[in-house]
PDB file of C-alpha atoms and ligand atoms in Angstrom:
ATOM      1  CA  UNK A  14    -254.895 -51.815-163.023  1.00  0.00           C
ATOM      2  CA  UNK A  15    -257.416 -49.818-164.318  1.00  0.00           C
ATOM      3  CA  UNK A  16    -256.041 -46.936-166.424  1.00  0.00           C
ATOM      4  CA  UNK A  17    -258.487 -44.237-167.822  1.00  0.00           C
ATOM      5  CA  UNK A  18    -256.313 -41.683-169.140  1.00  0.00           C
ATOM      6  CA  UNK A  19    -252.728 -41.260-170.484  1.00  0.00           C
ATOM      7  CA  UNK A  20    -250.216 -38.296-171.317  1.00  0.00           C
ATOM      8  CA  UNK A  21    -247.288 -39.230-172.834  1.00  0.00           C
ATOM      9  CA  UNK A  22    -245.107 -36.411-171.407  1.00  0.00           C
ATOM     10  CA  UNK A  23    -245.413 -33.878-168.901  1.00  0.00           C
ATOM     11  CA  UNK A  24    -243.209 -31.201-168.010  1.00  0.00           C
ATOM     12  CA  UNK A  25    -244.957 -29.997-164.590  1.00  0.00           C
ATOM     13  CA  UNK A  26    -246.169 -32.774-162.742  1.00  0.00           C
ATOM     14  CA  UNK A  27    -242.860 -34.521-161.449  1.00  0.00           C
ATOM     15  CA  UNK A  28    -240.084 -31.860-160.214  1.00  0.00           C
ATOM     16  CA  UNK A  29    -237.170 -31.604-162.234  1.00  0.00           C
ATOM     17  CA  UNK A  30    -238.220 -34.574-164.342  1.00  0.00           C
ATOM     18  CA  UNK A  31    -239.991 -34.905-167.835  1.00  0.00           C
ATOM     19  CA  UNK A  32    -242.324 -37.682-167.460  1.00  0.00           C
ATOM     20  CA  UNK A  33    -245.009 -39.804-168.715  1.00  0.00           C
ATOM     21  CA  UNK A  34    -248.628 -39.289-166.719  1.00  0.00           C
ATOM     22  CA  UNK A  35    -251.090 -42.013-165.816  1.00  0.00           C
ATOM     23  CA  UNK A  36    -254.635 -41.476-164.403  1.00  0.00           C
ATOM     24  CA  UNK A  37    -256.320 -44.105-162.439  1.00  0.00           C
ATOM     25  CA  UNK A  38    -259.726 -44.865-162.581  1.00  0.00           C
ATOM     26  CA  UNK A  39    -261.832 -45.069-159.019  1.00  0.00           C
ATOM     27  CA  UNK A  40    -261.246 -42.981-155.837  1.00  0.00           C
ATOM     28  CA  UNK A  41    -263.058 -43.375-152.364  1.00  0.00           C
ATOM     29  CA  UNK A  42    -263.252 -39.843-151.538  1.00  0.00           C
ATOM     30  CA  UNK A  43    -265.690 -37.203-153.244  1.00  0.00           C
ATOM     31  CA  UNK A  44    -263.719 -33.799-153.020  1.00  0.00           C
ATOM     32  CA  UNK A  45    -266.055 -31.256-154.434  1.00  0.00           C
ATOM     33  CA  UNK A  46    -263.172 -29.598-156.156  1.00  0.00           C
ATOM     34  CA  UNK A  47    -262.037 -32.753-157.672  1.00  0.00           C
ATOM     35  CA  UNK A  48    -260.113 -31.595-161.202  1.00  0.00           C
ATOM     36  CA  UNK A  49    -260.869 -35.170-162.231  1.00  0.00           C
ATOM     37  CA  UNK A  50    -264.386 -36.044-161.283  1.00  0.00           C
ATOM     38  CA  UNK A  51    -264.639 -38.380-164.768  1.00  0.00           C
ATOM     39  CA  UNK A  52    -262.138 -40.500-162.704  1.00  0.00           C
ATOM     40  CA  UNK A  53    -263.892 -41.258-159.381  1.00  0.00           C
ATOM     41  CA  UNK A  54    -266.126 -44.200-160.085  1.00  0.00           C
ATOM     42  CA  UNK A  55    -265.009 -47.791-160.495  1.00  0.00           C
ATOM     43  CA  UNK A  56    -265.323 -48.557-163.950  1.00  0.00           C
ATOM     44  CA  UNK A  57    -264.492 -51.740-166.034  1.00  0.00           C
ATOM     45  CA  UNK A  58    -263.827 -49.984-169.270  1.00  0.00           C
ATOM     46  CA  UNK A  59    -260.134 -49.100-170.185  1.00  0.00           C
ATOM     47  CA  UNK A  60    -258.078 -46.698-172.233  1.00  0.00           C
ATOM     48  CA  UNK A  61    -254.759 -48.216-172.108  1.00  0.00           C
ATOM     49  CA  UNK A  62    -253.499 -51.401-170.644  1.00  0.00           C
ATOM     50  CA  UNK A  63    -250.406 -51.426-168.194  1.00  0.00           C
ATOM     51  CA  UNK A  64    -248.937 -53.439-170.760  1.00  0.00           C
ATOM     52  CA  UNK A  65    -249.347 -50.445-173.332  1.00  0.00           C
ATOM     53  CA  UNK A  66    -247.865 -47.819-170.933  1.00  0.00           C
ATOM     54  CA  UNK A  67    -244.882 -50.292-170.205  1.00  0.00           C
ATOM     55  CA  UNK A  68    -244.217 -50.799-173.788  1.00  0.00           C
ATOM     56  CA  UNK A  69    -244.236 -47.053-174.531  1.00  0.00           C
ATOM     57  CA  UNK A  70    -242.339 -46.553-171.784  1.00  0.00           C
ATOM     58  CA  UNK A  71    -239.563 -49.112-173.192  1.00  0.00           C
ATOM     59  CA  UNK A  72    -239.604 -47.008-176.627  1.00  0.00           C
ATOM     60  CA  UNK A  73    -239.065 -43.692-174.636  1.00  0.00           C
ATOM     61  CA  UNK A  74    -236.002 -44.754-172.426  1.00  0.00           C
ATOM     62  CA  UNK A  75    -233.486 -42.194-172.851  1.00  0.00           C
ATOM     63  CA  UNK A  76    -235.931 -39.715-173.658  1.00  0.00           C
ATOM     64  CA  UNK A  77    -238.355 -39.738-170.554  1.00  0.00           C
ATOM     65  CA  UNK A  78    -237.043 -39.774-166.958  1.00  0.00           C
ATOM     66  CA  UNK A  79    -239.949 -40.580-165.074  1.00  0.00           C
ATOM     67  CA  UNK A  80    -243.610 -41.372-164.883  1.00  0.00           C
ATOM     68  CA  UNK A  81    -246.198 -39.977-162.663  1.00  0.00           C
ATOM     69  CA  UNK A  82    -249.245 -42.174-161.068  1.00  0.00           C
ATOM     70  CA  UNK A  83    -252.439 -40.054-160.546  1.00  0.00           C
ATOM     71  CA  UNK A  84    -256.009 -40.649-160.467  1.00  0.00           C
ATOM     72  CA  UNK A  85    -258.536 -41.388-159.106  1.00  0.00           C
ATOM     73  CA  UNK A  86    -256.705 -42.848-156.125  1.00  0.00           C
ATOM     74  CA  UNK A  87    -253.799 -45.255-157.604  1.00  0.00           C
ATOM     75  CA  UNK A  88    -253.444 -47.146-154.220  1.00  0.00           C
ATOM     76  CA  UNK A  89    -256.956 -48.543-154.754  1.00  0.00           C
ATOM     77  CA  UNK A  90    -255.419 -50.441-157.800  1.00  0.00           C
ATOM     78  CA  UNK A  91    -254.608 -54.241-157.001  1.00  0.00           C
ATOM     79  CA  UNK A  92    -252.102 -53.951-160.097  1.00  0.00           C
ATOM     80  CA  UNK A  93    -250.323 -50.792-158.712  1.00  0.00           C
ATOM     81  CA  UNK A  94    -247.402 -52.608-157.225  1.00  0.00           C
ATOM     82  CA  UNK A  95    -246.605 -55.447-159.958  1.00  0.00           C
ATOM     83  CA  UNK A  96    -246.828 -52.683-162.532  1.00  0.00           C
ATOM     84  CA  UNK A  97    -244.703 -50.305-160.727  1.00  0.00           C
ATOM     85  CA  UNK A  98    -242.183 -53.188-160.280  1.00  0.00           C
ATOM     86  CA  UNK A  99    -242.115 -53.441-164.047  1.00  0.00           C
ATOM     87  CA  UNK A 100    -241.666 -49.546-164.217  1.00  0.00           C
ATOM     88  CA  UNK A 101    -238.476 -49.597-162.126  1.00  0.00           C
ATOM     89  CA  UNK A 102    -237.155 -52.757-163.915  1.00  0.00           C
ATOM     90  CA  UNK A 103    -236.738 -50.174-166.857  1.00  0.00           C
ATOM     91  CA  UNK A 104    -235.177 -47.350-164.522  1.00  0.00           C
ATOM     92  CA  UNK A 105    -237.677 -44.579-164.390  1.00  0.00           C
ATOM     93  CA  UNK A 106    -238.331 -42.535-161.497  1.00  0.00           C
ATOM     94  CA  UNK A 107    -242.248 -42.485-160.005  1.00  0.00           C
ATOM     95  CA  UNK A 108    -244.300 -40.141-158.391  1.00  0.00           C
ATOM     96  CA  UNK A 109    -247.102 -40.964-157.181  1.00  0.00           C
ATOM     97  CA  UNK A 110    -250.029 -38.940-156.005  1.00  0.00           C
ATOM     98  CA  UNK A 111    -252.284 -40.147-153.153  1.00  0.00           C
ATOM     99  CA  UNK A 112    -254.714 -39.366-150.490  1.00  0.00           C
ATOM    100  CA  UNK A 113    -252.991 -41.201-148.006  1.00  0.00           C
ATOM    101  CA  UNK A 114    -255.918 -43.705-147.497  1.00  0.00           C
ATOM    102  CA  UNK A 115    -254.309 -46.752-147.830  1.00  0.00           C
ATOM    103  CA  UNK A 116    -250.854 -46.789-145.605  1.00  0.00           C
ATOM    104  CA  UNK A 117    -250.349 -50.466-146.372  1.00  0.00           C
ATOM    105  CA  UNK A 118    -249.758 -49.855-149.806  1.00  0.00           C
ATOM    106  CA  UNK A 119    -247.677 -47.060-149.395  1.00  0.00           C
ATOM    107  CA  UNK A 120    -245.547 -49.322-147.078  1.00  0.00           C
ATOM    108  CA  UNK A 121    -245.140 -52.116-149.590  1.00  0.00           C
ATOM    109  CA  UNK A 122    -244.017 -49.404-152.519  1.00  0.00           C
ATOM    110  CA  UNK A 123    -241.376 -47.715-150.103  1.00  0.00           C
ATOM    111  CA  UNK A 124    -240.043 -51.234-148.607  1.00  0.00           C
ATOM    112  CA  UNK A 125    -239.263 -52.187-152.230  1.00  0.00           C
ATOM    113  CA  UNK A 126    -238.309 -48.644-153.272  1.00  0.00           C
ATOM    114  CA  UNK A 127    -240.982 -48.432-156.118  1.00  0.00           C
ATOM    115  CA  UNK A 128    -241.737 -44.753-155.526  1.00  0.00           C
ATOM    116  CA  UNK A 129    -239.162 -41.991-155.866  1.00  0.00           C
ATOM    117  CA  UNK A 130    -241.511 -39.127-154.900  1.00  0.00           C
ATOM    118  CA  UNK A 131    -245.256 -38.729-153.316  1.00  0.00           C
ATOM    119  CA  UNK A 132    -247.313 -36.106-152.923  1.00  0.00           C
ATOM    120  CA  UNK A 133    -249.694 -36.692-150.352  1.00  0.00           C
ATOM    121  CA  UNK A 134    -253.059 -34.440-150.213  1.00  0.00           C
ATOM    122  CA  UNK A 135    -253.984 -33.435-146.377  1.00  0.00           C
ATOM    123  CA  UNK A 136    -257.645 -32.661-147.071  1.00  0.00           C
ATOM    124  CA  UNK A 137    -258.542 -31.051-143.494  1.00  0.00           C
ATOM    125  CA  UNK A 138    -258.145 -31.461-139.719  1.00  0.00           C
ATOM    126  CA  UNK A 139    -258.334 -34.841-138.916  1.00  0.00           C
ATOM    127  CA  UNK A 140    -261.941 -33.821-137.442  1.00  0.00           C
ATOM    128  CA  UNK A 141    -263.382 -32.647-140.503  1.00  0.00           C
ATOM    129  CA  UNK A 142    -261.745 -34.751-143.195  1.00  0.00           C
ATOM    130  CA  UNK A 143    -265.383 -36.890-143.695  1.00  0.00           C
ATOM    131  CA  UNK A 144    -267.150 -33.558-144.168  1.00  0.00           C
ATOM    132  CA  UNK A 145    -264.416 -32.339-147.104  1.00  0.00           C
ATOM    133  CA  UNK A 146    -263.898 -35.581-148.614  1.00  0.00           C
ATOM    134  CA  UNK A 147    -267.946 -36.527-148.400  1.00  0.00           C
ATOM    135  CA  UNK A 148    -266.830 -40.152-147.329  1.00  0.00           C
ATOM    136  CA  UNK A 149    -266.488 -42.053-144.259  1.00  0.00           C
ATOM    137  CA  UNK A 150    -262.682 -41.938-143.404  1.00  0.00           C
ATOM    138  CA  UNK A 151    -260.336 -43.831-141.380  1.00  0.00           C
ATOM    139  CA  UNK A 152    -258.259 -41.124-140.078  1.00  0.00           C
ATOM    140  CA  UNK A 153    -255.888 -43.320-138.253  1.00  0.00           C
ATOM    141  CA  UNK A 154    -254.904 -44.446-141.762  1.00  0.00           C
ATOM    142  CA  UNK A 155    -254.412 -40.713-142.548  1.00  0.00           C
ATOM    143  CA  UNK A 156    -251.534 -40.269-139.769  1.00  0.00           C
ATOM    144  CA  UNK A 157    -250.165 -43.524-140.365  1.00  0.00           C
ATOM    145  CA  UNK A 158    -249.369 -42.951-144.046  1.00  0.00           C
ATOM    146  CA  UNK A 159    -248.008 -39.208-142.759  1.00  0.00           C
ATOM    147  CA  UNK A 160    -245.713 -41.217-140.659  1.00  0.00           C
ATOM    148  CA  UNK A 161    -244.527 -43.587-143.180  1.00  0.00           C
ATOM    149  CA  UNK A 162    -243.930 -41.000-145.800  1.00  0.00           C
ATOM    150  CA  UNK A 163    -242.040 -38.442-143.474  1.00  0.00           C
ATOM    151  CA  UNK A 164    -239.923 -41.360-142.047  1.00  0.00           C
ATOM    152  CA  UNK A 165    -238.767 -42.949-145.493  1.00  0.00           C
ATOM    153  CA  UNK A 166    -235.165 -42.692-146.223  1.00  0.00           C
ATOM    154  CA  UNK A 167    -234.219 -41.200-149.550  1.00  0.00           C
ATOM    155  CA  UNK A 168    -237.909 -40.387-150.435  1.00  0.00           C
ATOM    156  CA  UNK A 169    -238.658 -36.965-151.823  1.00  0.00           C
ATOM    157  CA  UNK A 170    -242.290 -36.038-150.702  1.00  0.00           C
ATOM    158  CA  UNK A 171    -244.462 -33.203-150.719  1.00  0.00           C
ATOM    159  CA  UNK A 172    -247.783 -32.469-148.611  1.00  0.00           C
ATOM    160  CA  UNK A 173    -250.512 -30.100-149.874  1.00  0.00           C
ATOM    161  CA  UNK A 174    -253.978 -28.814-149.120  1.00  0.00           C
ATOM    162  CA  UNK A 175    -256.697 -27.157-151.502  1.00  0.00           C
ATOM    163  CA  UNK A 176    -257.304 -24.015-149.600  1.00  0.00           C
ATOM    164  CA  UNK A 177    -260.879 -23.671-150.346  1.00  0.00           C
ATOM    165  CA  UNK A 178    -262.381 -20.739-148.413  1.00  0.00           C
ATOM    166  CA  UNK A 179    -265.905 -22.408-148.009  1.00  0.00           C
ATOM    167  CA  UNK A 180    -264.578 -25.592-146.641  1.00  0.00           C
ATOM    168  CA  UNK A 181    -261.539 -24.561-144.660  1.00  0.00           C
ATOM    169  CA  UNK A 182    -261.338 -21.762-142.092  1.00  0.00           C
ATOM    170  CA  UNK A 183    -257.594 -20.377-141.577  1.00  0.00           C
ATOM    171  CA  UNK A 184    -257.261 -22.006-138.258  1.00  0.00           C
ATOM    172  CA  UNK A 185    -258.380 -25.231-140.334  1.00  0.00           C
ATOM    173  CA  UNK A 186    -255.427 -24.506-142.477  1.00  0.00           C
ATOM    174  CA  UNK A 187    -252.847 -24.270-139.621  1.00  0.00           C
ATOM    175  CA  UNK A 188    -254.366 -27.662-137.889  1.00  0.00           C
ATOM    176  CA  UNK A 189    -253.654 -29.233-141.418  1.00  0.00           C
ATOM    177  CA  UNK A 190    -250.127 -27.953-141.382  1.00  0.00           C
ATOM    178  CA  UNK A 191    -249.546 -29.018-137.670  1.00  0.00           C
ATOM    179  CA  UNK A 192    -250.590 -32.314-139.131  1.00  0.00           C
ATOM    180  CA  UNK A 193    -247.474 -32.507-141.484  1.00  0.00           C
ATOM    181  CA  UNK A 194    -244.915 -30.251-138.845  1.00  0.00           C
ATOM    182  CA  UNK A 195    -241.310 -31.248-139.330  1.00  0.00           C
ATOM    183  CA  UNK A 196    -242.090 -32.016-143.193  1.00  0.00           C
ATOM    184  CA  UNK A 197    -239.691 -31.418-146.101  1.00  0.00           C
ATOM    185  CA  UNK A 198    -242.477 -29.453-148.153  1.00  0.00           C
ATOM    186  CA  UNK A 199    -246.059 -28.174-147.563  1.00  0.00           C
ATOM    187  CA  UNK A 200    -247.806 -26.730-150.079  1.00  0.00           C
ATOM    188  CA  UNK A 201    -251.223 -24.754-150.026  1.00  0.00           C
ATOM    189  CA  UNK A 202    -252.823 -24.942-153.176  1.00  0.00           C
ATOM    190  CA  UNK A 203    -255.425 -22.130-154.378  1.00  0.00           C
ATOM    191  CA  UNK A 204    -258.522 -23.768-155.787  1.00  0.00           C
ATOM    192  CA  UNK A 205    -259.272 -23.457-159.382  1.00  0.00           C
ATOM    193  CA  UNK A 206    -262.271 -22.121-159.822  1.00  0.00           C
ATOM    194  CA  UNK A 207    -262.971 -23.216-163.504  1.00  0.00           C
ATOM    195  CA  UNK A 208    -263.082 -26.640-161.901  1.00  0.00           C
ATOM    196  CA  UNK A 209    -264.991 -25.691-158.787  1.00  0.00           C
ATOM    197  CA  UNK A 210    -267.499 -23.860-160.835  1.00  0.00           C
ATOM    198  CA  UNK A 211    -268.249 -27.061-162.867  1.00  0.00           C
ATOM    199  CA  UNK A 212    -269.218 -28.665-159.943  1.00  0.00           C
ATOM    200  CA  UNK A 213    -270.591 -26.213-157.886  1.00  0.00           C
ATOM    201  CA  UNK A 214    -274.171 -26.502-159.176  1.00  0.00           C
ATOM    202  CA  UNK A 215    -274.338 -30.151-157.829  1.00  0.00           C
ATOM    203  CA  UNK A 216    -273.128 -28.854-154.276  1.00  0.00           C
ATOM    204  CA  UNK A 217    -273.461 -25.378-152.732  1.00  0.00           C
ATOM    205  CA  UNK A 218    -270.170 -25.923-150.932  1.00  0.00           C
ATOM    206  CA  UNK A 219    -267.866 -23.848-153.486  1.00  0.00           C
ATOM    207  CA  UNK A 220    -268.538 -20.371-153.019  1.00  0.00           C
ATOM    208  CA  UNK A 221    -265.855 -18.887-151.366  1.00  0.00           C
ATOM    209  CA  UNK A 222    -262.244 -18.506-152.267  1.00  0.00           C
ATOM    210  CA  UNK A 223    -258.937 -17.372-150.725  1.00  0.00           C
ATOM    211  CA  UNK A 224    -257.273 -14.375-151.973  1.00  0.00           C
ATOM    212  CA  UNK A 225    -253.262 -14.456-152.949  1.00  0.00           C
ATOM    213  CA  UNK A 226    -253.076 -12.027-149.787  1.00  0.00           C
ATOM    214  CA  UNK A 227    -254.966 -14.162-147.338  1.00  0.00           C
ATOM    215  CA  UNK A 228    -252.892 -17.334-148.087  1.00  0.00           C
ATOM    216  CA  UNK A 229    -249.795 -15.531-147.942  1.00  0.00           C
ATOM    217  CA  UNK A 230    -250.939 -14.158-144.422  1.00  0.00           C
ATOM    218  CA  UNK A 231    -251.526 -18.031-143.521  1.00  0.00           C
ATOM    219  CA  UNK A 232    -248.714 -18.961-144.904  1.00  0.00           C
ATOM    220  CA  UNK A 233    -246.593 -16.260-142.640  1.00  0.00           C
ATOM    221  CA  UNK A 234    -248.666 -17.866-139.723  1.00  0.00           C
ATOM    222  CA  UNK A 235    -247.669 -21.591-140.670  1.00  0.00           C
ATOM    223  CA  UNK A 236    -243.879 -20.080-140.506  1.00  0.00           C
ATOM    224  CA  UNK A 237    -244.357 -18.736-137.074  1.00  0.00           C
ATOM    225  CA  UNK A 238    -244.945 -22.429-136.040  1.00  0.00           C
ATOM    226  CA  UNK A 239    -241.958 -23.167-138.040  1.00  0.00           C
ATOM    227  CA  UNK A 240    -244.060 -25.333-140.688  1.00  0.00           C
ATOM    228  CA  UNK A 241    -242.126 -24.481-143.883  1.00  0.00           C
ATOM    229  CA  UNK A 242    -245.299 -23.961-146.549  1.00  0.00           C
ATOM    230  CA  UNK A 243    -244.979 -22.711-150.166  1.00  0.00           C
ATOM    231  CA  UNK A 244    -248.076 -21.455-152.199  1.00  0.00           C
ATOM    232  CA  UNK A 245    -249.255 -22.818-155.875  1.00  0.00           C
TER     233      UNK A 245
HETATM  234  S1  SF4 B   6    -259.129 -37.749-153.417  1.00  0.00           S
HETATM  235 FE1  SF4 B   6    -258.429 -36.948-155.248  1.00  0.00          FE
HETATM  236  S2  SF4 B   6    -259.226 -37.832-157.038  1.00  0.00           S
HETATM  237 FE2  SF4 B   6    -260.072 -38.174-155.252  1.00  0.00          FE
HETATM  238  S3  SF4 B   6    -262.084 -36.880-154.835  1.00  0.00           S
HETATM  239 FE3  SF4 B   6    -260.374 -35.803-153.869  1.00  0.00          FE
HETATM  240  S4  SF4 B   6    -259.307 -34.912-155.176  1.00  0.00           S
HETATM  241 FE4  SF4 B   6    -260.567 -35.930-156.457  1.00  0.00          FE
END
């Protein structure tokens, strides 16, 4: 597994748990607002081996409760499943951040009970997905991932959408919500201007942001459609 960055402790990335955080290298999408652009290309150099992470987790047993796997896109990693089998032997809770492109991997992770919490991005209404992530997208895979997550017993999960006004209209955000109607948790995320500005020179798409008031109005419209939503 190609691990590009490691954070020994986080209090904010795994709800209710003190956790370590692993970032994997490589992503199949190119979202212009990506917070981790250095992690997108497939590269061979590694910051840390999976065995080093496991050794760290063994030392911290009883102090840390969880491990967050983020990226990049972790489900692209061939070594993810064997790695998480070892993590679960140590009795850690696991949270996975994913863009939902690889439903077969999610299915295996859930069948083997290797994850406890999944946070999946809903990037756009299906018809706009490729335009938003700047890559070809099999939207059937996105829908299948949503279905797998929502039907998994005993799984905590959230779906989340980065609400960038220059990419997604209010109607688009409502359509994103409709894709996961009935979900336990849906989060509309403010686009972080600091990161966005860093990439704005490369792509002129990041120019308009939703105000807090506008997102509250969209949240109300989602509530009216019986879609529970939080703003972050
Ligand atoms: S899916 Fe996530 S990691 Fe990949 S480009 Fe988009 S924001 Fe970045």
